[in-house]
């Protein structure tokens, strides 16, 4: 091989490396937002049982992420921002429609409602028609499940040994210290004879509503105790019972309790 051939090979290799680096820089922010979706790519080498377990763990987080976008959808925005939001909703709903039925899990009616809301923010866009069709298909799937054509999993009962896991959600990073203090106070002593475990604080973009969110009917007594303790600490929180939506969802673990704080959540002393 002469010197010119070697140089040509080096030049080609550099170009390939440059293309790979560029593709990686484009893919990074996509995977950062659609983290649960990216996990699905790894299931190709799993057994059928492992795939089912992965789908069950992915179905609910995807639905909750989509539903939590309602606050962002409701805010005024430019056409460009509206189009970006619509594309995100299309991607999430597309995956939800595949993952949840494969896992034998129901799709919340709120998913279709979110798709309709996203279509309305820019009804003349190319994405609006797709979102409307998706919402109609999701509604049809929900009606079939309600009529008994789809077998839904039985509710997972809460056992006395199940811990109460407390998750704090905040809008403003300035809330983190106060939220951490609240989480630690709520987790001591045990709640209704169940071990309470503070799981940390997460910042979310969706508007919070100063609520304690309960996902299982059998967790309601524990959630009511969390509300009472929060009020003793000066936080006027309300109980939001979501058990009708998530009681049968195997993707939600019994004992999970979320507290959503919007500033200022603490009442004046």
mmCIF file of C-alpha atoms in Angstrom, residues 56-188:
data_model
loop_
_atom_site.group_PDB
_atom_site.id
_atom_site.type_symbol
_atom_site.label_atom_id
_atom_site.label_comp_id
_atom_site.label_asym_id
_atom_site.label_seq_id
_atom_site.Cartn_x
_atom_site.Cartn_y
_atom_site.Cartn_z
ATOM 1 C CA UNK A 56 -44.311 -3.655 33.373
ATOM 2 C CA UNK A 57 -41.649 -1.420 34.910
ATOM 3 C CA UNK A 58 -41.736 0.947 31.923
ATOM 4 C CA UNK A 59 -45.491 1.262 31.300
ATOM 5 C CA UNK A 60 -46.435 3.273 34.392
ATOM 6 C CA UNK A 61 -43.468 5.717 34.438
ATOM 7 C CA UNK A 62 -44.158 6.565 30.799
ATOM 8 C CA UNK A 63 -47.835 7.240 31.516
ATOM 9 C CA UNK A 64 -47.041 9.356 34.564
ATOM 10 C CA UNK A 65 -44.400 11.334 32.662
ATOM 11 C CA UNK A 66 -46.891 12.045 29.895
ATOM 12 C CA UNK A 67 -49.721 13.024 32.256
ATOM 13 C CA UNK A 68 -47.393 15.318 34.204
ATOM 14 C CA UNK A 69 -46.783 17.260 30.965
ATOM 15 C CA UNK A 70 -50.323 18.692 31.221
ATOM 16 C CA UNK A 71 -49.081 21.602 33.301
ATOM 17 C CA UNK A 72 -46.492 22.504 30.678
ATOM 18 C CA UNK A 73 -49.039 22.072 27.867
ATOM 19 C CA UNK A 74 -51.452 24.483 29.572
ATOM 20 C CA UNK A 75 -48.932 27.353 29.659
ATOM 21 C CA UNK A 76 -48.789 29.935 26.830
ATOM 22 C CA UNK A 77 -46.048 29.173 24.343
ATOM 23 C CA UNK A 78 -44.672 29.968 20.891
ATOM 24 C CA UNK A 79 -45.501 27.814 17.848
ATOM 25 C CA UNK A 80 -41.993 26.364 17.962
ATOM 26 C CA UNK A 81 -42.317 25.359 21.607
ATOM 27 C CA UNK A 82 -45.794 23.964 20.946
ATOM 28 C CA UNK A 83 -44.444 21.826 18.112
ATOM 29 C CA UNK A 84 -41.682 20.434 20.347
ATOM 30 C CA UNK A 85 -44.229 19.527 23.025
ATOM 31 C CA UNK A 86 -46.461 17.851 20.466
ATOM 32 C CA UNK A 87 -43.540 15.766 19.189
ATOM 33 C CA UNK A 88 -42.721 14.655 22.737
ATOM 34 C CA UNK A 89 -46.334 13.624 23.348
ATOM 35 C CA UNK A 90 -46.435 11.705 20.049
ATOM 36 C CA UNK A 91 -43.271 9.788 20.971
ATOM 37 C CA UNK A 92 -44.476 8.912 24.456
ATOM 38 C CA UNK A 93 -47.969 7.859 23.384
ATOM 39 C CA UNK A 94 -46.542 5.713 20.584
ATOM 40 C CA UNK A 95 -44.410 3.746 23.023
ATOM 41 C CA UNK A 96 -47.179 3.531 25.635
ATOM 42 C CA UNK A 97 -49.502 1.964 23.056
ATOM 43 C CA UNK A 98 -46.956 -0.820 22.492
ATOM 44 C CA UNK A 99 -45.480 -1.371 25.950
ATOM 45 C CA UNK A 100 -48.588 -1.380 28.144
ATOM 46 C CA UNK A 101 -50.655 -3.923 26.152
ATOM 47 C CA UNK A 102 -47.582 -6.190 25.920
ATOM 48 C CA UNK A 103 -47.348 -6.036 29.717
ATOM 49 C CA UNK A 104 -51.090 -6.708 30.115
ATOM 50 C CA UNK A 105 -51.530 -3.334 31.827
ATOM 51 C CA UNK A 106 -54.306 -0.779 31.232
ATOM 52 C CA UNK A 107 -53.687 2.634 29.723
ATOM 53 C CA UNK A 108 -55.085 5.506 31.766
ATOM 54 C CA UNK A 109 -57.812 7.631 30.183
ATOM 55 C CA UNK A 110 -55.647 10.623 31.111
ATOM 56 C CA UNK A 111 -53.170 9.588 28.415
ATOM 57 C CA UNK A 112 -55.780 10.181 25.696
ATOM 58 C CA UNK A 113 -56.824 13.429 27.388
ATOM 59 C CA UNK A 114 -53.220 14.626 27.368
ATOM 60 C CA UNK A 115 -52.911 13.819 23.650
ATOM 61 C CA UNK A 116 -56.068 15.858 22.931
ATOM 62 C CA UNK A 117 -54.755 18.776 24.993
ATOM 63 C CA UNK A 118 -51.437 18.667 23.123
ATOM 64 C CA UNK A 119 -53.233 18.701 19.763
ATOM 65 C CA UNK A 120 -55.225 21.776 20.808
ATOM 66 C CA UNK A 121 -52.194 23.974 21.547
ATOM 67 C CA UNK A 122 -51.402 24.170 17.833
ATOM 68 C CA UNK A 123 -54.333 22.605 15.922
ATOM 69 C CA UNK A 124 -52.954 23.599 12.499
ATOM 70 C CA UNK A 125 -49.662 21.749 12.911
ATOM 71 C CA UNK A 126 -48.820 18.483 11.195
ATOM 72 C CA UNK A 127 -48.654 16.807 14.586
ATOM 73 C CA UNK A 128 -52.185 17.779 15.653
ATOM 74 C CA UNK A 129 -53.911 15.298 13.331
ATOM 75 C CA UNK A 130 -51.652 12.474 14.476
ATOM 76 C CA UNK A 131 -52.334 13.300 18.134
ATOM 77 C CA UNK A 132 -56.104 13.374 17.561
ATOM 78 C CA UNK A 133 -56.021 9.968 15.848
ATOM 79 C CA UNK A 134 -53.879 8.565 18.652
ATOM 80 C CA UNK A 135 -56.293 9.910 21.276
ATOM 81 C CA UNK A 136 -59.228 8.255 19.494
ATOM 82 C CA UNK A 137 -57.398 4.922 19.338
ATOM 83 C CA UNK A 138 -56.448 5.146 23.013
ATOM 84 C CA UNK A 139 -60.058 5.931 23.956
ATOM 85 C CA UNK A 140 -61.241 2.915 21.956
ATOM 86 C CA UNK A 141 -58.739 0.698 23.770
ATOM 87 C CA UNK A 142 -59.960 2.040 27.101
ATOM 88 C CA UNK A 143 -63.604 1.376 26.198
ATOM 89 C CA UNK A 144 -62.779 -2.205 25.221
ATOM 90 C CA UNK A 145 -61.057 -2.741 28.563
ATOM 91 C CA UNK A 146 -64.027 -1.246 30.425
ATOM 92 C CA UNK A 147 -66.485 -3.502 28.549
ATOM 93 C CA UNK A 148 -64.588 -6.617 29.579
ATOM 94 C CA UNK A 149 -62.847 -7.415 26.287
ATOM 95 C CA UNK A 150 -59.489 -6.985 27.997
ATOM 96 C CA UNK A 151 -58.560 -8.808 31.196
ATOM 97 C CA UNK A 152 -57.033 -6.398 33.697
ATOM 98 C CA UNK A 153 -54.679 -7.547 36.439
ATOM 99 C CA UNK A 154 -56.075 -7.860 39.944
ATOM 100 C CA UNK A 155 -55.190 -5.197 42.529
ATOM 101 C CA UNK A 156 -51.982 -5.837 44.460
ATOM 102 C CA UNK A 157 -52.857 -5.765 48.170
ATOM 103 C CA UNK A 158 -50.708 -3.884 50.621
ATOM 104 C CA UNK A 159 -49.090 -6.117 53.239
ATOM 105 C CA UNK A 160 -48.308 -4.924 56.787
ATOM 106 C CA UNK A 161 -44.644 -5.545 55.993
ATOM 107 C CA UNK A 162 -44.693 -3.166 53.011
ATOM 108 C CA UNK A 163 -42.843 0.055 53.888
ATOM 109 C CA UNK A 164 -44.321 3.470 53.218
ATOM 110 C CA UNK A 165 -41.956 5.010 50.675
ATOM 111 C CA UNK A 166 -42.186 8.818 50.635
ATOM 112 C CA UNK A 167 -41.133 10.698 47.489
ATOM 113 C CA UNK A 168 -40.930 14.517 47.474
ATOM 114 C CA UNK A 169 -41.496 16.467 44.239
ATOM 115 C CA UNK A 170 -40.585 20.168 44.003
ATOM 116 C CA UNK A 171 -40.651 22.917 41.346
ATOM 117 C CA UNK A 172 -37.921 25.212 42.665
ATOM 118 C CA UNK A 173 -34.393 24.080 43.679
ATOM 119 C CA UNK A 174 -34.673 26.544 46.577
ATOM 120 C CA UNK A 175 -37.265 24.180 48.110
ATOM 121 C CA UNK A 176 -34.856 21.247 48.348
ATOM 122 C CA UNK A 177 -33.572 21.853 51.885
ATOM 123 C CA UNK A 178 -37.066 22.363 53.328
ATOM 124 C CA UNK A 179 -38.425 19.384 51.402
ATOM 125 C CA UNK A 180 -35.611 17.157 52.682
ATOM 126 C CA UNK A 181 -36.343 18.262 56.250
ATOM 127 C CA UNK A 182 -40.063 17.503 55.762
ATOM 128 C CA UNK A 183 -39.339 14.071 54.300
ATOM 129 C CA UNK A 184 -37.159 13.158 57.257
ATOM 130 C CA UNK A 185 -39.807 14.321 59.739
ATOM 131 C CA UNK A 186 -42.563 12.350 58.002
ATOM 132 C CA UNK A 187 -40.582 9.102 58.015
ATOM 133 C CA UNK A 188 -40.154 9.014 61.809
#
